[in-house]
Short mmCIF file of C-alpha atoms and ligand atoms in Angstrom, two decimals:
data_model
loop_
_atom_site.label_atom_id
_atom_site.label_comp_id
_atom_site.label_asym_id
_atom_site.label_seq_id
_atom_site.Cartn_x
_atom_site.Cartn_y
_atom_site.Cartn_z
CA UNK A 16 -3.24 31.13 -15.86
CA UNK A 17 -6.37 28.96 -14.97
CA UNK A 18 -5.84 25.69 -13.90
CA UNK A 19 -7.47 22.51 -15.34
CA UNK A 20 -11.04 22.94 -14.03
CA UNK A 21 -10.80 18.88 -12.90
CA UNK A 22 -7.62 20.27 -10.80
CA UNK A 23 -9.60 22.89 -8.91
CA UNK A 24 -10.73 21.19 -5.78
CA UNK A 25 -7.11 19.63 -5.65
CA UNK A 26 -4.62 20.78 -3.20
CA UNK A 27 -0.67 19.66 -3.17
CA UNK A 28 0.35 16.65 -1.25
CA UNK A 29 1.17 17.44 2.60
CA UNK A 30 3.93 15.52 3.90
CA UNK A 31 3.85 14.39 7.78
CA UNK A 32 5.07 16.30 10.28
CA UNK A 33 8.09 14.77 11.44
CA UNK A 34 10.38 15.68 14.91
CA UNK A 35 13.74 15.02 14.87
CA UNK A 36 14.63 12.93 17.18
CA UNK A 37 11.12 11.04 17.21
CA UNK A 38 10.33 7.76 16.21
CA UNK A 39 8.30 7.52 13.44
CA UNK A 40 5.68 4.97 13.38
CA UNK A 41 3.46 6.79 11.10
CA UNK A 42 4.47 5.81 7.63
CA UNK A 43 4.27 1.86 7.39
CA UNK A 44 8.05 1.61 6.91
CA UNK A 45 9.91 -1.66 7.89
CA UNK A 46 11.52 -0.52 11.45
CA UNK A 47 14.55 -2.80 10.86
CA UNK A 48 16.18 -0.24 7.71
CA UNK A 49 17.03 -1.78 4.45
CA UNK A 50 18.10 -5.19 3.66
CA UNK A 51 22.23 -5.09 4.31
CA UNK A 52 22.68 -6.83 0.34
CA UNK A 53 20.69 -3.85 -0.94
CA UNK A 54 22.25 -1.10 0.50
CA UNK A 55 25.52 -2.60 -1.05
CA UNK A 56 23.84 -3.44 -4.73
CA UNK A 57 22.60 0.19 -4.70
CA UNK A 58 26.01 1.84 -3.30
CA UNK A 59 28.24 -0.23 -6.18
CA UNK A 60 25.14 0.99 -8.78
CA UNK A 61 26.27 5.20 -7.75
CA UNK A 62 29.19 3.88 -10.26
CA UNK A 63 27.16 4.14 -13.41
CA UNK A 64 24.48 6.75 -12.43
CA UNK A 65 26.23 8.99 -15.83
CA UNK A 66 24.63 6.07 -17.87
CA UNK A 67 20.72 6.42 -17.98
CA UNK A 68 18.89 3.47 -16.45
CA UNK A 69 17.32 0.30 -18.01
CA UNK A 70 14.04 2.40 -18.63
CA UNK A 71 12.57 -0.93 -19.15
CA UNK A 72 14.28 -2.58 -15.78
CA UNK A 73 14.57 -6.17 -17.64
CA UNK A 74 17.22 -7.50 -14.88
CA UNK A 75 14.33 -6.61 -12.25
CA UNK A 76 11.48 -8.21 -14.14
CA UNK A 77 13.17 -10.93 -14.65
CA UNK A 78 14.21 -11.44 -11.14
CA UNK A 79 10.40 -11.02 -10.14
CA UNK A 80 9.49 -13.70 -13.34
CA UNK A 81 11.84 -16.61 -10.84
CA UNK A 82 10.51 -15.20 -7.81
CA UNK A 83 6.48 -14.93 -8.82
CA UNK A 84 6.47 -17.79 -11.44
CA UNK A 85 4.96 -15.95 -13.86
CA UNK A 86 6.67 -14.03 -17.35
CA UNK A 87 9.07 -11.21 -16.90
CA UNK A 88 6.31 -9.57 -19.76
CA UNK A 89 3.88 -9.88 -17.14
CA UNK A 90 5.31 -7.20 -14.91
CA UNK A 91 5.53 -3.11 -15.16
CA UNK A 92 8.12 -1.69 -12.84
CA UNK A 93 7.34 1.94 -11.26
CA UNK A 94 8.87 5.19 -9.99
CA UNK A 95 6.99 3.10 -6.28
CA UNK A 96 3.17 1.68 -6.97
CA UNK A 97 2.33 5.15 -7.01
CA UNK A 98 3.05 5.89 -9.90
CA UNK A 99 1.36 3.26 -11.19
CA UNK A 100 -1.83 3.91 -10.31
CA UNK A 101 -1.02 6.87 -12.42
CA UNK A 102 0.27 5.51 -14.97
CA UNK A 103 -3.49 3.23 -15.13
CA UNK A 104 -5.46 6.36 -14.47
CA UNK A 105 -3.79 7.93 -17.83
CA UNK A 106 -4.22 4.74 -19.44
CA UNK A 107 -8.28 3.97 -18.82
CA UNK A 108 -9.41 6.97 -17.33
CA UNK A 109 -10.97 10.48 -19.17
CA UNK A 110 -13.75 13.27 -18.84
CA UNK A 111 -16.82 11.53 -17.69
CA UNK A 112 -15.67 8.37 -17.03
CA UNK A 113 -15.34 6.91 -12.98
CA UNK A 114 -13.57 4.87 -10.86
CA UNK A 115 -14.30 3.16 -7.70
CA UNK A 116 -13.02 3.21 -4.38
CA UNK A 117 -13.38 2.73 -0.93
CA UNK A 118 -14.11 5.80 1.60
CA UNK A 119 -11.27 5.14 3.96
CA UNK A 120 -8.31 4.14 2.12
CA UNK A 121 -5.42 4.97 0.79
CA UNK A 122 -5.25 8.59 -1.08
CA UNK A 123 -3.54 8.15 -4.34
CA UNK A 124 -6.79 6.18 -6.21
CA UNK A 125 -8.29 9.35 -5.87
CA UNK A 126 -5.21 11.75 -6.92
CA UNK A 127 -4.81 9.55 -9.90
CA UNK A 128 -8.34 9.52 -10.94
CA UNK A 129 -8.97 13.53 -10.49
CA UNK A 130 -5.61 13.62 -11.99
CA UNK A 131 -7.10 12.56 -15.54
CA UNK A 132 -10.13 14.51 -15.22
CA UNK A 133 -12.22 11.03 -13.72
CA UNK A 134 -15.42 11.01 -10.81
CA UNK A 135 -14.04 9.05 -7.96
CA UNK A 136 -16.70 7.20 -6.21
CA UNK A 137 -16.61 5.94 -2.44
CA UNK A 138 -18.00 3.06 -1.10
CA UNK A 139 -18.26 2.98 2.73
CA UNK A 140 -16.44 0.38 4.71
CA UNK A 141 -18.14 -2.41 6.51
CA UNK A 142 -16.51 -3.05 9.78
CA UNK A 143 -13.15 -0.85 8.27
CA UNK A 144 -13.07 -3.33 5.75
CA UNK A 145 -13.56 -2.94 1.89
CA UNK A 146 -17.15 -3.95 1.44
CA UNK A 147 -17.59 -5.58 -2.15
CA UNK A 148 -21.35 -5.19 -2.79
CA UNK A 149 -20.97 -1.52 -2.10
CA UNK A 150 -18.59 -1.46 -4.80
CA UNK A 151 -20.09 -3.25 -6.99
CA UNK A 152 -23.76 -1.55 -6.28
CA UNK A 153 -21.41 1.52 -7.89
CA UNK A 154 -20.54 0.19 -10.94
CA UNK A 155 -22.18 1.77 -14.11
CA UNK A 156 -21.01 1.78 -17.82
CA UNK A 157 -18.94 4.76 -17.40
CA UNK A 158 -16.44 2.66 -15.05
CA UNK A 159 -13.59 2.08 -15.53
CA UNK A 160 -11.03 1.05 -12.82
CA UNK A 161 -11.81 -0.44 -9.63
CA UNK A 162 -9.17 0.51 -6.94
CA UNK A 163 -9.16 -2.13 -4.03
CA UNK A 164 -7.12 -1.80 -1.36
CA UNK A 165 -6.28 -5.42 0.03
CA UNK A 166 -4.92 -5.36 3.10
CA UNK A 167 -6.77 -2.12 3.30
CA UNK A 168 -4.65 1.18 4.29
CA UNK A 169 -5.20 2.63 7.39
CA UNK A 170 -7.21 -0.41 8.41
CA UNK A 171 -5.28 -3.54 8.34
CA UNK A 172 -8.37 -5.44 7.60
CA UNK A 173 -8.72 -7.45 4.66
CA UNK A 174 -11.61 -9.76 2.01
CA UNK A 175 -11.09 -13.40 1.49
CA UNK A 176 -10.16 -15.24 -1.39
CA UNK A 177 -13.54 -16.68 -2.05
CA UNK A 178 -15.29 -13.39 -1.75
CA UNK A 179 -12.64 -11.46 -3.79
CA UNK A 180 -13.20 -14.59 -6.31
CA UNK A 181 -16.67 -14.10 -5.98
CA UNK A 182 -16.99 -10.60 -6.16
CA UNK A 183 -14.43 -10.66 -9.68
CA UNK A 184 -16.77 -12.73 -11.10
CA UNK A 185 -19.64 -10.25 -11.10
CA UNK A 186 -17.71 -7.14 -12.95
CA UNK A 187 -17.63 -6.55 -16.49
CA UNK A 188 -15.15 -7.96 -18.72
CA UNK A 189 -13.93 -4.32 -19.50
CA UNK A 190 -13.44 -2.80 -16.09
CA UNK A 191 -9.89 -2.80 -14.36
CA UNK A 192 -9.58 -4.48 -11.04
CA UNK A 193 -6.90 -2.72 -9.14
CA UNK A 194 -6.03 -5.41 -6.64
CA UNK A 195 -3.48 -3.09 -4.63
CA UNK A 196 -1.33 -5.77 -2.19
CA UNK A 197 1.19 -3.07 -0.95
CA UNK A 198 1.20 -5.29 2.54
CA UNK A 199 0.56 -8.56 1.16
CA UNK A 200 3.89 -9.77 1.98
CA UNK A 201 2.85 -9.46 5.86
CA UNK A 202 -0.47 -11.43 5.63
CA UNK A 203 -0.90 -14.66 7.46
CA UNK A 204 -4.74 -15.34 6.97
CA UNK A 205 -5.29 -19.50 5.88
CA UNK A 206 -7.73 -17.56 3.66
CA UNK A 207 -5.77 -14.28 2.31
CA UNK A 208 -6.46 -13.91 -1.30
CA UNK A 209 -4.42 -16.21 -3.55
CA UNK A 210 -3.16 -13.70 -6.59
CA UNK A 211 -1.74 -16.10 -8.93
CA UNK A 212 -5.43 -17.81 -8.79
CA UNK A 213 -6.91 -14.98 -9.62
CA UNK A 214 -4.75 -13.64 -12.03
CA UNK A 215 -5.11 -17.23 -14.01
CA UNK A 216 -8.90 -16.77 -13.63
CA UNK A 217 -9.75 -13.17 -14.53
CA UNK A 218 -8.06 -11.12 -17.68
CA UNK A 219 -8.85 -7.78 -15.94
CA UNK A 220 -7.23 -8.22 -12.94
CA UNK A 221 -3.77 -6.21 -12.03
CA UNK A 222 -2.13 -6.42 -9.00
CA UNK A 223 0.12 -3.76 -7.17
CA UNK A 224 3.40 -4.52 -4.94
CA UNK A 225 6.05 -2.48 -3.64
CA UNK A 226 9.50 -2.93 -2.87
CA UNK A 227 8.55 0.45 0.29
CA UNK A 228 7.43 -1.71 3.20
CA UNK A 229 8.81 -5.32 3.96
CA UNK A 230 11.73 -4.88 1.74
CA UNK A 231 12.82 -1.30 3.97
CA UNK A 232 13.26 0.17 0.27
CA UNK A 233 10.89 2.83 0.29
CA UNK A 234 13.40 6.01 -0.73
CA UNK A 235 14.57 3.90 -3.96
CA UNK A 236 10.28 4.16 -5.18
CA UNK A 237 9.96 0.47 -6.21
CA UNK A 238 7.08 -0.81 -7.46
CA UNK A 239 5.59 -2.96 -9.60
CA UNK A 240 2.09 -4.47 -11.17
CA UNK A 241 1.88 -8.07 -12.39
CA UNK A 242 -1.19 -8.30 -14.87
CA UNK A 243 -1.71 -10.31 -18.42
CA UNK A 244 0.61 -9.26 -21.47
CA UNK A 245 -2.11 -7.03 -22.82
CA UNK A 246 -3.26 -5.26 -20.36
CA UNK A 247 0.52 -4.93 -19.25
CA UNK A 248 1.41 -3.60 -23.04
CA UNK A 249 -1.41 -1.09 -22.54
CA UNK A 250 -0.01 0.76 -19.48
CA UNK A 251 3.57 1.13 -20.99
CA UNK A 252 1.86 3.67 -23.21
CA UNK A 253 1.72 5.88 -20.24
CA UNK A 254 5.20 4.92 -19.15
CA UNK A 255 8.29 7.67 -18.73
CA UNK A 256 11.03 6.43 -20.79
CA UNK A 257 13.53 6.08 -17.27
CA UNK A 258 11.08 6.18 -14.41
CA UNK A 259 13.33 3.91 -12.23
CA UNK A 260 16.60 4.39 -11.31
CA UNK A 261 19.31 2.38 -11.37
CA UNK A 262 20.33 2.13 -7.59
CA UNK A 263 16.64 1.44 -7.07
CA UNK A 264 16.68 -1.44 -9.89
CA UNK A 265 19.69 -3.05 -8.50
CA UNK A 266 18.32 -2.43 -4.44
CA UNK A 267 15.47 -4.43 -5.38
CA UNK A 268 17.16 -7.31 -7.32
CA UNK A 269 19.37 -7.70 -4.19
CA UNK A 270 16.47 -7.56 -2.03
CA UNK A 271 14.58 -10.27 -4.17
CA UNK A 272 17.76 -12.51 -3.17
CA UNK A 273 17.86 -11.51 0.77
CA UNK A 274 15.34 -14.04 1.84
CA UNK A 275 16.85 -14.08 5.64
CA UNK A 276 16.42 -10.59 5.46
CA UNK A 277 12.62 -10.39 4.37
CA UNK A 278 12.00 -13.39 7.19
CA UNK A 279 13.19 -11.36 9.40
CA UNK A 280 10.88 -8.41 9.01
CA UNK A 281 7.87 -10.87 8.87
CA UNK A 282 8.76 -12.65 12.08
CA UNK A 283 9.51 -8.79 13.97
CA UNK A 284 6.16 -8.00 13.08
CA UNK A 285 4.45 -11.46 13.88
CA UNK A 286 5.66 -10.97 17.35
CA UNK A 287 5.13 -6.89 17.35
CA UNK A 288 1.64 -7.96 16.41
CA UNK A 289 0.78 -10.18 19.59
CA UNK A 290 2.64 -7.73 21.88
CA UNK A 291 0.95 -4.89 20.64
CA UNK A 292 -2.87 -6.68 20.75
CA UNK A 293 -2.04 -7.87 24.07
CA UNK A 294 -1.22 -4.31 25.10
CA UNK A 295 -3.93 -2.48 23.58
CA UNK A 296 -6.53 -4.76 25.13
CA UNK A 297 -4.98 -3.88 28.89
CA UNK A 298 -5.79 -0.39 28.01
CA UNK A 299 -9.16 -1.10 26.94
CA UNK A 300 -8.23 0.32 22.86
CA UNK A 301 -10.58 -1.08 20.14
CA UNK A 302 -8.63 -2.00 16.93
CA UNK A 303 -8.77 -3.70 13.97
CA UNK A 304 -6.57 -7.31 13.53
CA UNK A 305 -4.31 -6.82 10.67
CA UNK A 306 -2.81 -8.62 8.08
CA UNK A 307 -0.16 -5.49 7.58
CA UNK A 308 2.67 -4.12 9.31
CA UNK A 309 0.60 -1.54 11.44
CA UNK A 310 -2.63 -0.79 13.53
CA UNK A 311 -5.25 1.05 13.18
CA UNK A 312 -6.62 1.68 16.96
CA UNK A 313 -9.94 3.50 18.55
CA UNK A 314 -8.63 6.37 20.73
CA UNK A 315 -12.07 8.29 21.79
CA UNK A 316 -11.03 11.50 21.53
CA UNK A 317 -10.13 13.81 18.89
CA UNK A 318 -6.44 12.19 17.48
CA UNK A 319 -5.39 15.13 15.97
CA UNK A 320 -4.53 16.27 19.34
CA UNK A 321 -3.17 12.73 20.71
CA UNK A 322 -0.67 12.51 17.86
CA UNK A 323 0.60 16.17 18.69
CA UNK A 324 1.09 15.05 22.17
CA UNK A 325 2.81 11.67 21.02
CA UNK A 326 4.93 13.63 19.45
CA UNK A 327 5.88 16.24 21.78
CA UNK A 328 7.27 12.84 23.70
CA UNK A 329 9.00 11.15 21.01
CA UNK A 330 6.26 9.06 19.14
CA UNK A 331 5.35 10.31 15.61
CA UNK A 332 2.00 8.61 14.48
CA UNK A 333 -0.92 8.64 12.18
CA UNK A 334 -3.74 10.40 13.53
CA UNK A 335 -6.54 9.65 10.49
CA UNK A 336 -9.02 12.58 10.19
CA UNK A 337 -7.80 13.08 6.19
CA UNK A 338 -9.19 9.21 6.08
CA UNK A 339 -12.63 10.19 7.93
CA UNK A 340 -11.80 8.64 10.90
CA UNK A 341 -11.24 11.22 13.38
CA UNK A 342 -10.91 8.98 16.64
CA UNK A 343 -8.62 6.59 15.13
CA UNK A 344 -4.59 6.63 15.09
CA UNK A 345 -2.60 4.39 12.69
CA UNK A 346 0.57 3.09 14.13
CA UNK A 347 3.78 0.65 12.45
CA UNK A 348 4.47 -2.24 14.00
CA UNK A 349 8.21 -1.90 15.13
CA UNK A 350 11.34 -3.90 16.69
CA UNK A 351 10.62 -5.00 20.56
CA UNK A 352 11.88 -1.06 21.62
CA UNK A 353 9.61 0.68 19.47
CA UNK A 354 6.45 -1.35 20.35
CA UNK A 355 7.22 -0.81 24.00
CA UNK A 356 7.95 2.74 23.74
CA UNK A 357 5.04 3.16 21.36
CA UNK A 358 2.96 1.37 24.14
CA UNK A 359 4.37 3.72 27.10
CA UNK A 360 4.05 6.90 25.40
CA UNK A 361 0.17 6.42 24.28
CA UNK A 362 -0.46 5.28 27.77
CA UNK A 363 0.77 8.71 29.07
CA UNK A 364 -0.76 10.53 26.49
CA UNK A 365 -4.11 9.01 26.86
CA UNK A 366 -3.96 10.38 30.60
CA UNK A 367 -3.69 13.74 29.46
C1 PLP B 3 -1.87 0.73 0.13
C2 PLP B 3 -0.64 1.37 -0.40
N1 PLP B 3 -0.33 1.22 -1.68
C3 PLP B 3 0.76 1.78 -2.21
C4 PLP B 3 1.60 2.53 -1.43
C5 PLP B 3 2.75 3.24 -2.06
O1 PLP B 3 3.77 2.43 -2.32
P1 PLP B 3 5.07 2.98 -3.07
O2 PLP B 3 6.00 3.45 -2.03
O3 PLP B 3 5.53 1.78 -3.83
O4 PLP B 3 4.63 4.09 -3.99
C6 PLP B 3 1.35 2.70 -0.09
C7 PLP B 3 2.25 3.51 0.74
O5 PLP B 3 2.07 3.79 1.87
C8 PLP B 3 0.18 2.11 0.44
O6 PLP B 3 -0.13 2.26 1.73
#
């Protein structure tokens, strides 16, 4: 059998390496488990898992209409936001056409477009953060999806609203604006990008969320896209008949409701935040402020080997050579314990 030629220079999906035993800091997961009403929601769901799910998870949109302001039509729910960059790839994207990205960000715009046979183009980062006249210098009339990563993955770093505004302004009419805000819910910029502004002002706008990092949901693959009716309508072409599950569904509709729950996770990693900057400045580590819930720090050496040794002492992190950033680790902002031990153990391994 041949494969697809676009499939050629593709190779399967690696996991992490993970220790038992370790802690793992290296995935952007929310360090304080699952919301307590969601496990419970999900556990009394395992009762009707014989019945297919709500393919069109109604409950969950709706839940997301109260919580967003917006119409429940305005929503898509996914098997996680992964698959919905998928799902928008299958839906916009062909032979010959392109989409834009960043050079160091997060993985699946590419997968998706290669996936449907697309040229992915990379414009470099400014500073590690998304720079939009590079992407916009990119633009031609085969484009058709911009993927912007907002806070950017592995950077933390993140545009404004006005130059977001500003940069919206200047693409055509008919090319997508991925706006993907997987760690939105941790920003706490005065001038963090405003979605519902944006969404108001600009027809071709969708934005991405996920249910995998501040609401500690991220084995239930919850996500979801809010966007205008049409281009919304569009996309469900592309859509599996049950992509979600039904534990998932009813996880996140608890998790919507747990608001002590998600203040919680933002306050743990407000505070791991200044611990951790105060820290990494007494050991003389460059890094980049976020707006997520993890860091993306200068170690001046090879990290590859630094995230082996980690490892070997109970730390699992991100080293990010497959992001082109070979002297830079990525690291999740944890409870108190896991900062400090995060702290201790890099120490140590740094002196090695
Ligand atoms: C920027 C970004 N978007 C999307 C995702 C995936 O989210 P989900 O678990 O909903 O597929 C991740 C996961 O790490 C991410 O970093």
């Amino acid at each position: 059998m041949k494969l697809k030629t676009n499939l050629e220079q593709m190779i399967p999906y690696k996991p992490g390496i993970l220790k038992e035993g370790a802690i793992k800091l290296s995935s952007n997961e929310n360090r304080l488990g699952p919301s307590p009403m969601a496990i419970q929601a999900a556990s009394e769901a395992l009762a009707d898992v014989h019945i297919y799910p709500d393919g069109s998870c109604r409950k969950l949109r709706e839940s997301l209409a109260d919580r967003h302001g917006i119409s429940a039509e305005s929503f898509i729910v996914g098997n996680g936001s992964d698959e919905i960059m998928t799902l928008i790839a299958a839906a916009y994207i062909g032979a010959d056409d392109n989409a834009i990205t960043a050079e160091s960000t997060f993985s699946e715009y590419t997968f998706a477009t290669i996936l449907y046979a697309g040229e992915i183009r990379k414009a470099p980062l400014n500073e590690g953060t998304f720079d939009p006249e590079a992407i916009l210098q990119r633009i031609d009339d085969r484009t058709k999806v911009i993927y912007f990563c907002n806070p950017n993955n592995p950077t933390g770093t993140y545009v404004s609203h006005e130059r977001l505004d500003s940069m919206l302004s200047r693409i055509p009419h008919d090319v997508l604006f991925v706006l993907d805000e997987a760690y939105a819910d941790y920003s706490d910029a005065d001038d963090f990008p405003q979605w519902k502004t944006l969404l108001k002002k600009f027809p071709n706008l969708i934005i991405l969320r996920t249910f995998s990092k501040i609401y500690g949901l991220a084995a239930m693959r919850i996500g979801y896209a809010m966007a205008k009716e049409e281009v919304i309508n569009q996309i469900l072409v592309t859509k599996q008949p049950f992509n979600v599950n039904t534990p998932g569904q009813r996880a996140a509709e608890a998790a919507l409701k747990d608001s002590e729950f998600y203040e919680k996770s933002r306050a743990m990693n407000r505070e791991g935040k200044k611990y951790l900057y105060r820290e990494l400045e007494r050991l003389g580590l460059k890094f980049y402020p976020t707006q997520a819930n993890f860091i993306c720090i200068h170690v001046k050496r090879d990290s590859s080997e630094l995230f082996q040794n980690m490892m070997g002492r109970g730390v699992t992190i991100r080293p990010l050579a497959s992001f082109g950033l070979n002297e830079w680790i990525r690291v999740t902002i944890g409870q108190e314990e896991d900062n400090k031990l995060l702290i201790r153990i890099l120490e140590e391994s740094l002196k090695c």
